[in-house]
Amino acid sequence: MEKLKLACPCHFGLESVLKYEISKIGGEDINVTDGRVTFTGDFSTLARANICLASAERVLVQMGEFKAVTFEELFQGVKALPFENFIGKDDIFPVKGYSLNSSLHSVPDCQSIIKKAVVERLKAKYNVSWFQETGNTYQIQFSIQHDNVIIYIDSSGAGLHKRGYRRNSNAAPIKETLAAGIIDLAHVRSGNTVCDPFCGSGTLIIEAAYKALNIAPGLKRHFYSEKWNVIDSKIWEEERTQALDSIRKDADFYAYGYDIDPESVALSQENCRKAGIQKRVTIKQADVRDYDNQPDTITICNPPYGERMLELKEAEQLYSIMGRKFAANSSSPCFVISPHENFEKFFGKTADKRRKLYNGMIKCQLYMYFK
């Protein structure tokens, strides 16, 4: 089969992190745009991407790209794409997507036209007049921006941030894929010690452990494309075996998590157990005012936001305490994500580097101290 064109959306600001991840798993012809990285590969690459990529939101097979300003152009553009290379006559193929700044602005109408075009294409290929749609799922996705249409098939199913270890979360969780990107930007390695003094549900701690121990984040879950008839099941077996064999069991990594809330502590402990890294971590109830910043420890945290869990003034006071307690230097690097535009003022130190990130819909900065 010809090489697949694959696309992985990601958090804005993590494109370079994802590009590096994709290069490590063998992706070719890598191209970066805002919030998305495209590349080429085969079915093994597709399986490896789903299992191993930590900062990607999902893995999409890009079926085609074309311009459309009328529904007829949309219909004909979709109908020309080789959906029969993936979708069988019994399979399920729902359609969803979005349209921005385009002539075709009605999403329900676009969904209907795209569905009709795929049906007409498959009718002709399979010589049938009706599709029961009782088989495997091939979620068709579309994006229309400035009249440019891109059609995908989603190979992941549930978003890749759903690792399987966090079925519950505290009031203000950080998404696993964003946490993984922050861990990568903090250059966490197999011999590091990491501490999160606001551990919440333990996401940053777990993603740090996964990175340091080289644990593929998708090992504990399944994907739509595992049931696709066009992919040999042996490919998935081989990629999972390879991922398991690549775990660094002899790594010196260790992590500490603290939170003032006893329920968050219990939740972090439970999630670490589900993630299989409980022997590598210590989670305790503690106030950041009592934080003892040890040398050779990387501090990474997502402190409470003023508009979220604390009043703004309380959050600013918290940042001041953090500035006094965190060494934030070359021997004890510190990485803090915050939406507060004056975080550095209250923390008392200017960051060595900043990276604009989005935590959900909240625009944040990752403040990095490492000199």
PDB file of C-alpha atoms in Angstrom, residues 115-356:
ATOM      1  CA  LYS A 115     -22.033  11.641   4.319  1.00  0.00           C
ATOM      2  CA  LYS A 116     -23.997  11.527   1.078  1.00  0.00           C
ATOM      3  CA  ALA A 117     -20.811  11.744  -1.008  1.00  0.00           C
ATOM      4  CA  VAL A 118     -19.170   8.868   0.880  1.00  0.00           C
ATOM      5  CA  VAL A 119     -22.331   6.771   0.542  1.00  0.00           C
ATOM      6  CA  GLU A 120     -22.472   7.386  -3.214  1.00  0.00           C
ATOM      7  CA  ARG A 121     -18.797   6.505  -3.562  1.00  0.00           C
ATOM      8  CA  LEU A 122     -19.185   3.239  -1.623  1.00  0.00           C
ATOM      9  CA  LYS A 123     -22.459   2.340  -3.369  1.00  0.00           C
ATOM     10  CA  ALA A 124     -20.647   2.342  -6.685  1.00  0.00           C
ATOM     11  CA  LYS A 125     -17.663   0.391  -5.330  1.00  0.00           C
ATOM     12  CA  TYR A 126     -19.669  -2.312  -3.505  1.00  0.00           C
ATOM     13  CA  ASN A 127     -22.702  -2.375  -5.823  1.00  0.00           C
ATOM     14  CA  VAL A 128     -25.156  -2.010  -2.920  1.00  0.00           C
ATOM     15  CA  SER A 129     -27.997   0.430  -2.374  1.00  0.00           C
ATOM     16  CA  TRP A 130     -28.090   0.492   1.436  1.00  0.00           C
ATOM     17  CA  PHE A 131     -25.529   0.410   4.238  1.00  0.00           C
ATOM     18  CA  GLN A 132     -26.499  -1.227   7.534  1.00  0.00           C
ATOM     19  CA  GLU A 133     -23.474   0.262   9.333  1.00  0.00           C
ATOM     20  CA  THR A 134     -23.107  -2.521  11.897  1.00  0.00           C
ATOM     21  CA  GLY A 135     -19.375  -3.198  11.601  1.00  0.00           C
ATOM     22  CA  ASN A 136     -16.244  -1.378  12.742  1.00  0.00           C
ATOM     23  CA  THR A 137     -16.163   2.401  13.222  1.00  0.00           C
ATOM     24  CA  TYR A 138     -14.447   4.747  10.783  1.00  0.00           C
ATOM     25  CA  GLN A 139     -15.059   8.236  12.150  1.00  0.00           C
ATOM     26  CA  ILE A 140     -14.857  10.711   9.263  1.00  0.00           C
ATOM     27  CA  GLN A 141     -13.741  14.198  10.259  1.00  0.00           C
ATOM     28  CA  PHE A 142     -13.621  17.369   8.222  1.00  0.00           C
ATOM     29  CA  SER A 143     -12.103  20.793   8.657  1.00  0.00           C
ATOM     30  CA  ILE A 144     -13.064  23.709   6.434  1.00  0.00           C
ATOM     31  CA  GLN A 145     -11.027  26.885   6.865  1.00  0.00           C
ATOM     32  CA  HIS A 146     -11.028  29.745   4.362  1.00  0.00           C
ATOM     33  CA  ASP A 147     -12.802  27.418   1.877  1.00  0.00           C
ATOM     34  CA  ASN A 148     -10.019  24.811   2.160  1.00  0.00           C
ATOM     35  CA  VAL A 149     -11.447  21.370   2.938  1.00  0.00           C
ATOM     36  CA  ILE A 150      -9.475  18.555   4.571  1.00  0.00           C
ATOM     37  CA  ILE A 151     -11.085  15.151   5.045  1.00  0.00           C
ATOM     38  CA  TYR A 152      -9.769  12.659   7.610  1.00  0.00           C
ATOM     39  CA  ILE A 153     -10.543   9.275   9.107  1.00  0.00           C
ATOM     40  CA  ASP A 154      -9.854   9.153  12.859  1.00  0.00           C
ATOM     41  CA  SER A 155      -7.732   6.131  13.789  1.00  0.00           C
ATOM     42  CA  SER A 156      -7.726   6.799  17.544  1.00  0.00           C
ATOM     43  CA  GLY A 157     -11.325   6.887  18.777  1.00  0.00           C
ATOM     44  CA  ALA A 158     -11.257   8.475  22.226  1.00  0.00           C
ATOM     45  CA  GLY A 159      -8.702  11.298  22.426  1.00  0.00           C
ATOM     46  CA  LEU A 160      -5.141  10.204  23.122  1.00  0.00           C
ATOM     47  CA  HIS A 161      -5.152  12.165  26.392  1.00  0.00           C
ATOM     48  CA  LYS A 162      -7.300   9.335  27.776  1.00  0.00           C
ATOM     49  CA  ARG A 163      -4.433   7.107  28.904  1.00  0.00           C
ATOM     50  CA  GLY A 164      -6.578   4.899  31.112  1.00  0.00           C
ATOM     51  CA  TYR A 165      -5.109   5.887  34.473  1.00  0.00           C
ATOM     52  CA  ARG A 166      -7.297   8.892  35.293  1.00  0.00           C
ATOM     53  CA  ARG A 167     -10.971   8.010  35.442  1.00  0.00           C
ATOM     54  CA  ASN A 168     -11.515  10.629  38.101  1.00  0.00           C
ATOM     55  CA  SER A 169      -9.932  14.038  38.558  1.00  0.00           C
ATOM     56  CA  ASN A 170      -9.934  16.945  40.958  1.00  0.00           C
ATOM     57  CA  ALA A 171     -11.650  20.272  40.292  1.00  0.00           C
ATOM     58  CA  ALA A 172      -8.967  21.667  37.990  1.00  0.00           C
ATOM     59  CA  PRO A 173      -7.097  18.921  36.149  1.00  0.00           C
ATOM     60  CA  ILE A 174      -4.447  19.559  33.536  1.00  0.00           C
ATOM     61  CA  LYS A 175      -4.892  17.537  30.354  1.00  0.00           C
ATOM     62  CA  GLU A 176      -2.503  14.601  30.036  1.00  0.00           C
ATOM     63  CA  THR A 177      -1.228  15.644  26.608  1.00  0.00           C
ATOM     64  CA  LEU A 178      -0.478  19.178  27.819  1.00  0.00           C
ATOM     65  CA  ALA A 179       1.233  17.772  30.910  1.00  0.00           C
ATOM     66  CA  ALA A 180       3.369  15.521  28.688  1.00  0.00           C
ATOM     67  CA  GLY A 181       4.402  18.525  26.605  1.00  0.00           C
ATOM     68  CA  ILE A 182       5.413  20.471  29.722  1.00  0.00           C
ATOM     69  CA  ILE A 183       7.424  17.485  30.940  1.00  0.00           C
ATOM     70  CA  ASP A 184       9.237  17.386  27.599  1.00  0.00           C
ATOM     71  CA  LEU A 185       9.964  21.125  27.732  1.00  0.00           C
ATOM     72  CA  ALA A 186      11.373  20.587  31.236  1.00  0.00           C
ATOM     73  CA  HIS A 187      13.815  18.037  29.756  1.00  0.00           C
ATOM     74  CA  VAL A 188      12.923  15.318  32.248  1.00  0.00           C
ATOM     75  CA  ARG A 189      15.260  12.341  31.831  1.00  0.00           C
ATOM     76  CA  SER A 190      15.614   8.838  33.273  1.00  0.00           C
ATOM     77  CA  GLY A 191      17.901   9.880  36.127  1.00  0.00           C
ATOM     78  CA  ASN A 192      15.934  12.915  37.316  1.00  0.00           C
ATOM     79  CA  THR A 193      13.996  13.595  40.493  1.00  0.00           C
ATOM     80  CA  VAL A 194      10.779  15.548  39.933  1.00  0.00           C
ATOM     81  CA  CYS A 195       8.462  17.261  42.411  1.00  0.00           C
ATOM     82  CA  ASP A 196       4.986  18.741  42.000  1.00  0.00           C
ATOM     83  CA  PRO A 197       3.915  20.680  45.123  1.00  0.00           C
ATOM     84  CA  PHE A 198       0.334  21.069  43.773  1.00  0.00           C
ATOM     85  CA  CYS A 199      -0.101  17.544  42.463  1.00  0.00           C
ATOM     86  CA  GLY A 200      -3.929  17.527  42.228  1.00  0.00           C
ATOM     87  CA  SER A 201      -4.817  14.301  40.440  1.00  0.00           C
ATOM     88  CA  GLY A 202      -1.151  13.442  39.825  1.00  0.00           C
ATOM     89  CA  THR A 203      -1.070  14.052  36.076  1.00  0.00           C
ATOM     90  CA  LEU A 204       2.275  15.889  35.912  1.00  0.00           C
ATOM     91  CA  ILE A 205       3.880  13.293  38.183  1.00  0.00           C
ATOM     92  CA  ILE A 206       2.588  10.391  36.086  1.00  0.00           C
ATOM     93  CA  GLU A 207       3.541  11.956  32.762  1.00  0.00           C
ATOM     94  CA  ALA A 208       7.022  12.676  34.149  1.00  0.00           C
ATOM     95  CA  ALA A 209       7.363   9.025  35.136  1.00  0.00           C
ATOM     96  CA  TYR A 210       6.145   7.880  31.719  1.00  0.00           C
ATOM     97  CA  LYS A 211       8.725  10.114  30.030  1.00  0.00           C
ATOM     98  CA  ALA A 212      11.615   9.107  32.300  1.00  0.00           C
ATOM     99  CA  LEU A 213      10.830   5.384  32.170  1.00  0.00           C
ATOM    100  CA  ASN A 214       9.953   5.493  28.455  1.00  0.00           C
ATOM    101  CA  ILE A 215       6.479   4.081  29.078  1.00  0.00           C
ATOM    102  CA  ALA A 216       4.314   4.481  25.982  1.00  0.00           C
ATOM    103  CA  PRO A 217       1.189   6.393  27.088  1.00  0.00           C
ATOM    104  CA  GLY A 218      -1.167   4.307  24.933  1.00  0.00           C
ATOM    105  CA  LEU A 219      -0.210   0.896  26.297  1.00  0.00           C
ATOM    106  CA  LYS A 220      -3.198   0.684  28.644  1.00  0.00           C
ATOM    107  CA  ARG A 221      -5.914   1.529  26.098  1.00  0.00           C
ATOM    108  CA  HIS A 222      -7.354   0.584  22.705  1.00  0.00           C
ATOM    109  CA  PHE A 223      -8.045   2.421  19.455  1.00  0.00           C
ATOM    110  CA  TYR A 224     -10.622   2.398  16.647  1.00  0.00           C
ATOM    111  CA  SER A 225      -8.033   1.252  14.125  1.00  0.00           C
ATOM    112  CA  GLU A 226      -7.187  -1.908  16.075  1.00  0.00           C
ATOM    113  CA  LYS A 227     -10.409  -3.332  14.619  1.00  0.00           C
ATOM    114  CA  TRP A 228      -9.931  -2.049  11.090  1.00  0.00           C
ATOM    115  CA  ASN A 229      -9.880  -4.907   8.590  1.00  0.00           C
ATOM    116  CA  VAL A 230      -7.170  -3.195   6.526  1.00  0.00           C
ATOM    117  CA  ILE A 231      -4.597  -3.428   9.347  1.00  0.00           C
ATOM    118  CA  ASP A 232      -3.138  -6.814  10.217  1.00  0.00           C
ATOM    119  CA  SER A 233      -3.560  -7.512  13.953  1.00  0.00           C
ATOM    120  CA  LYS A 234       0.077  -8.649  14.021  1.00  0.00           C
ATOM    121  CA  ILE A 235       1.115  -5.022  13.490  1.00  0.00           C
ATOM    122  CA  TRP A 236      -0.547  -4.021  16.765  1.00  0.00           C
ATOM    123  CA  GLU A 237       0.965  -7.015  18.580  1.00  0.00           C
ATOM    124  CA  GLU A 238       4.435  -6.131  17.319  1.00  0.00           C
ATOM    125  CA  GLU A 239       4.140  -2.451  18.211  1.00  0.00           C
ATOM    126  CA  ARG A 240       2.846  -3.175  21.714  1.00  0.00           C
ATOM    127  CA  THR A 241       5.619  -5.715  22.289  1.00  0.00           C
ATOM    128  CA  GLN A 242       8.207  -3.231  21.095  1.00  0.00           C
ATOM    129  CA  ALA A 243       6.801  -0.537  23.389  1.00  0.00           C
ATOM    130  CA  LEU A 244       6.866  -2.900  26.379  1.00  0.00           C
ATOM    131  CA  ASP A 245      10.441  -3.948  25.613  1.00  0.00           C
ATOM    132  CA  SER A 246      11.499  -0.281  25.466  1.00  0.00           C
ATOM    133  CA  ILE A 247      10.509   0.532  29.064  1.00  0.00           C
ATOM    134  CA  ARG A 248      13.544   1.608  31.111  1.00  0.00           C
ATOM    135  CA  LYS A 249      13.032  -0.493  34.228  1.00  0.00           C
ATOM    136  CA  ASP A 250      16.526   0.325  35.511  1.00  0.00           C
ATOM    137  CA  ALA A 251      16.024   4.119  35.424  1.00  0.00           C
ATOM    138  CA  ASP A 252      16.863   6.106  38.571  1.00  0.00           C
ATOM    139  CA  PHE A 253      13.796   8.354  38.265  1.00  0.00           C
ATOM    140  CA  TYR A 254      11.775   9.235  41.345  1.00  0.00           C
ATOM    141  CA  ALA A 255       8.993  11.763  41.960  1.00  0.00           C
ATOM    142  CA  TYR A 256       7.360  13.510  44.899  1.00  0.00           C
ATOM    143  CA  GLY A 257       3.878  14.981  44.903  1.00  0.00           C
ATOM    144  CA  TYR A 258       2.299  17.197  47.535  1.00  0.00           C
ATOM    145  CA  ASP A 259      -1.113  18.801  47.903  1.00  0.00           C
ATOM    146  CA  ILE A 260      -2.852  20.604  50.743  1.00  0.00           C
ATOM    147  CA  ASP A 261      -6.105  18.767  49.959  1.00  0.00           C
ATOM    148  CA  PRO A 262      -6.277  15.214  51.385  1.00  0.00           C
ATOM    149  CA  GLU A 263      -8.768  14.133  48.702  1.00  0.00           C
ATOM    150  CA  SER A 264      -6.314  15.202  45.982  1.00  0.00           C
ATOM    151  CA  VAL A 265      -3.560  13.249  47.718  1.00  0.00           C
ATOM    152  CA  ALA A 266      -5.710  10.115  47.773  1.00  0.00           C
ATOM    153  CA  LEU A 267      -6.676  10.655  44.135  1.00  0.00           C
ATOM    154  CA  SER A 268      -3.058  11.092  43.059  1.00  0.00           C
ATOM    155  CA  GLN A 269      -2.088   7.922  44.882  1.00  0.00           C
ATOM    156  CA  GLU A 270      -4.909   6.001  43.202  1.00  0.00           C
ATOM    157  CA  ASN A 271      -4.009   7.316  39.732  1.00  0.00           C
ATOM    158  CA  CYS A 272      -0.324   6.505  40.225  1.00  0.00           C
ATOM    159  CA  ARG A 273      -1.342   2.964  41.110  1.00  0.00           C
ATOM    160  CA  LYS A 274      -3.510   2.713  37.989  1.00  0.00           C
ATOM    161  CA  ALA A 275      -0.630   4.060  35.919  1.00  0.00           C
ATOM    162  CA  GLY A 276       1.683   1.394  37.357  1.00  0.00           C
ATOM    163  CA  ILE A 277       4.271   3.835  38.690  1.00  0.00           C
ATOM    164  CA  GLN A 278       3.383   3.848  42.408  1.00  0.00           C
ATOM    165  CA  LYS A 279       6.811   2.431  43.368  1.00  0.00           C
ATOM    166  CA  ARG A 280       8.469   5.450  41.768  1.00  0.00           C
ATOM    167  CA  VAL A 281       6.552   8.134  43.654  1.00  0.00           C
ATOM    168  CA  THR A 282       5.740   9.467  47.097  1.00  0.00           C
ATOM    169  CA  ILE A 283       2.523  11.472  47.492  1.00  0.00           C
ATOM    170  CA  LYS A 284       1.842  13.325  50.746  1.00  0.00           C
ATOM    171  CA  GLN A 285      -0.394  16.027  52.148  1.00  0.00           C
ATOM    172  CA  ALA A 286       1.579  19.241  52.593  1.00  0.00           C
ATOM    173  CA  ASP A 287       1.274  23.008  52.301  1.00  0.00           C
ATOM    174  CA  VAL A 288       3.559  24.787  49.819  1.00  0.00           C
ATOM    175  CA  ARG A 289       4.615  27.052  52.703  1.00  0.00           C
ATOM    176  CA  ASP A 290       6.491  24.053  54.067  1.00  0.00           C
ATOM    177  CA  TYR A 291       8.063  23.141  50.722  1.00  0.00           C
ATOM    178  CA  ASP A 292      11.729  22.154  51.012  1.00  0.00           C
ATOM    179  CA  ASN A 293      13.288  22.595  47.581  1.00  0.00           C
ATOM    180  CA  GLN A 294      15.990  19.946  47.374  1.00  0.00           C
ATOM    181  CA  PRO A 295      18.976  20.379  45.015  1.00  0.00           C
ATOM    182  CA  ASP A 296      18.980  18.354  41.790  1.00  0.00           C
ATOM    183  CA  THR A 297      15.173  18.265  41.823  1.00  0.00           C
ATOM    184  CA  ILE A 298      13.026  19.599  38.977  1.00  0.00           C
ATOM    185  CA  THR A 299       9.937  21.383  40.283  1.00  0.00           C
ATOM    186  CA  ILE A 300       7.013  21.274  37.833  1.00  0.00           C
ATOM    187  CA  CYS A 301       3.565  22.523  38.776  1.00  0.00           C
ATOM    188  CA  ASN A 302       0.174  23.880  37.800  1.00  0.00           C
ATOM    189  CA  PRO A 303      -0.719  26.072  40.814  1.00  0.00           C
ATOM    190  CA  PRO A 304      -4.311  27.152  41.505  1.00  0.00           C
ATOM    191  CA  TYR A 305      -5.474  29.976  39.257  1.00  0.00           C
ATOM    192  CA  GLY A 306      -7.051  33.143  40.609  1.00  0.00           C
ATOM    193  CA  GLU A 307     -10.163  32.747  38.467  1.00  0.00           C
ATOM    194  CA  ARG A 308     -10.433  29.061  39.203  1.00  0.00           C
ATOM    195  CA  MET A 309     -10.015  27.907  42.796  1.00  0.00           C
ATOM    196  CA  LEU A 310      -8.793  30.963  44.655  1.00  0.00           C
ATOM    197  CA  GLU A 311      -9.518  34.642  44.580  1.00  0.00           C
ATOM    198  CA  LEU A 312      -6.974  36.561  42.504  1.00  0.00           C
ATOM    199  CA  LYS A 313      -5.297  38.165  45.506  1.00  0.00           C
ATOM    200  CA  GLU A 314      -4.900  34.810  47.188  1.00  0.00           C
ATOM    201  CA  ALA A 315      -3.342  33.401  44.036  1.00  0.00           C
ATOM    202  CA  GLU A 316      -0.889  36.303  43.895  1.00  0.00           C
ATOM    203  CA  GLN A 317       0.062  35.678  47.528  1.00  0.00           C
ATOM    204  CA  LEU A 318       0.583  32.031  46.647  1.00  0.00           C
ATOM    205  CA  TYR A 319       2.931  32.999  43.792  1.00  0.00           C
ATOM    206  CA  SER A 320       4.961  35.098  46.243  1.00  0.00           C
ATOM    207  CA  ILE A 321       5.293  32.124  48.588  1.00  0.00           C
ATOM    208  CA  MET A 322       6.387  29.964  45.665  1.00  0.00           C
ATOM    209  CA  GLY A 323       9.034  32.532  44.743  1.00  0.00           C
ATOM    210  CA  ARG A 324      10.491  32.326  48.239  1.00  0.00           C
ATOM    211  CA  LYS A 325      10.324  28.522  48.426  1.00  0.00           C
ATOM    212  CA  PHE A 326      11.449  27.492  44.931  1.00  0.00           C
ATOM    213  CA  ALA A 327      15.163  27.806  44.200  1.00  0.00           C
ATOM    214  CA  ALA A 328      14.413  28.144  40.467  1.00  0.00           C
ATOM    215  CA  ASN A 329      18.010  27.939  39.301  1.00  0.00           C
ATOM    216  CA  SER A 330      20.358  25.641  37.362  1.00  0.00           C
ATOM    217  CA  SER A 331      20.638  23.045  40.128  1.00  0.00           C
ATOM    218  CA  SER A 332      16.917  23.136  40.950  1.00  0.00           C
ATOM    219  CA  PRO A 333      15.043  24.054  37.749  1.00  0.00           C
ATOM    220  CA  CYS A 334      11.431  25.176  38.016  1.00  0.00           C
ATOM    221  CA  PHE A 335       8.586  25.086  35.468  1.00  0.00           C
ATOM    222  CA  VAL A 336       5.263  26.734  36.290  1.00  0.00           C
ATOM    223  CA  ILE A 337       2.199  27.071  34.056  1.00  0.00           C
ATOM    224  CA  SER A 338      -0.001  30.046  34.886  1.00  0.00           C
ATOM    225  CA  PRO A 339      -2.498  32.345  33.130  1.00  0.00           C
ATOM    226  CA  HIS A 340      -1.511  35.326  35.291  1.00  0.00           C
ATOM    227  CA  GLU A 341       0.189  37.936  33.105  1.00  0.00           C
ATOM    228  CA  ASN A 342       2.128  39.296  36.083  1.00  0.00           C
ATOM    229  CA  PHE A 343       3.194  35.943  37.515  1.00  0.00           C
ATOM    230  CA  GLU A 344       6.890  36.875  37.390  1.00  0.00           C
ATOM    231  CA  LYS A 345       6.231  40.047  39.377  1.00  0.00           C
ATOM    232  CA  PHE A 346       4.652  38.148  42.260  1.00  0.00           C
ATOM    233  CA  PHE A 347       7.033  35.186  41.975  1.00  0.00           C
ATOM    234  CA  GLY A 348       9.864  37.687  42.266  1.00  0.00           C
ATOM    235  CA  LYS A 349      12.007  36.354  39.427  1.00  0.00           C
ATOM    236  CA  THR A 350      12.043  36.829  35.669  1.00  0.00           C
ATOM    237  CA  ALA A 351      11.765  33.555  33.790  1.00  0.00           C
ATOM    238  CA  ASP A 352      14.738  32.414  31.735  1.00  0.00           C
ATOM    239  CA  LYS A 353      12.281  31.450  29.012  1.00  0.00           C
ATOM    240  CA  ARG A 354       8.528  31.501  28.459  1.00  0.00           C
ATOM    241  CA  ARG A 355       6.255  29.441  26.213  1.00  0.00           C
ATOM    242  CA  LYS A 356       2.667  30.382  25.368  1.00  0.00           C
TER     243      LYS A 356
END
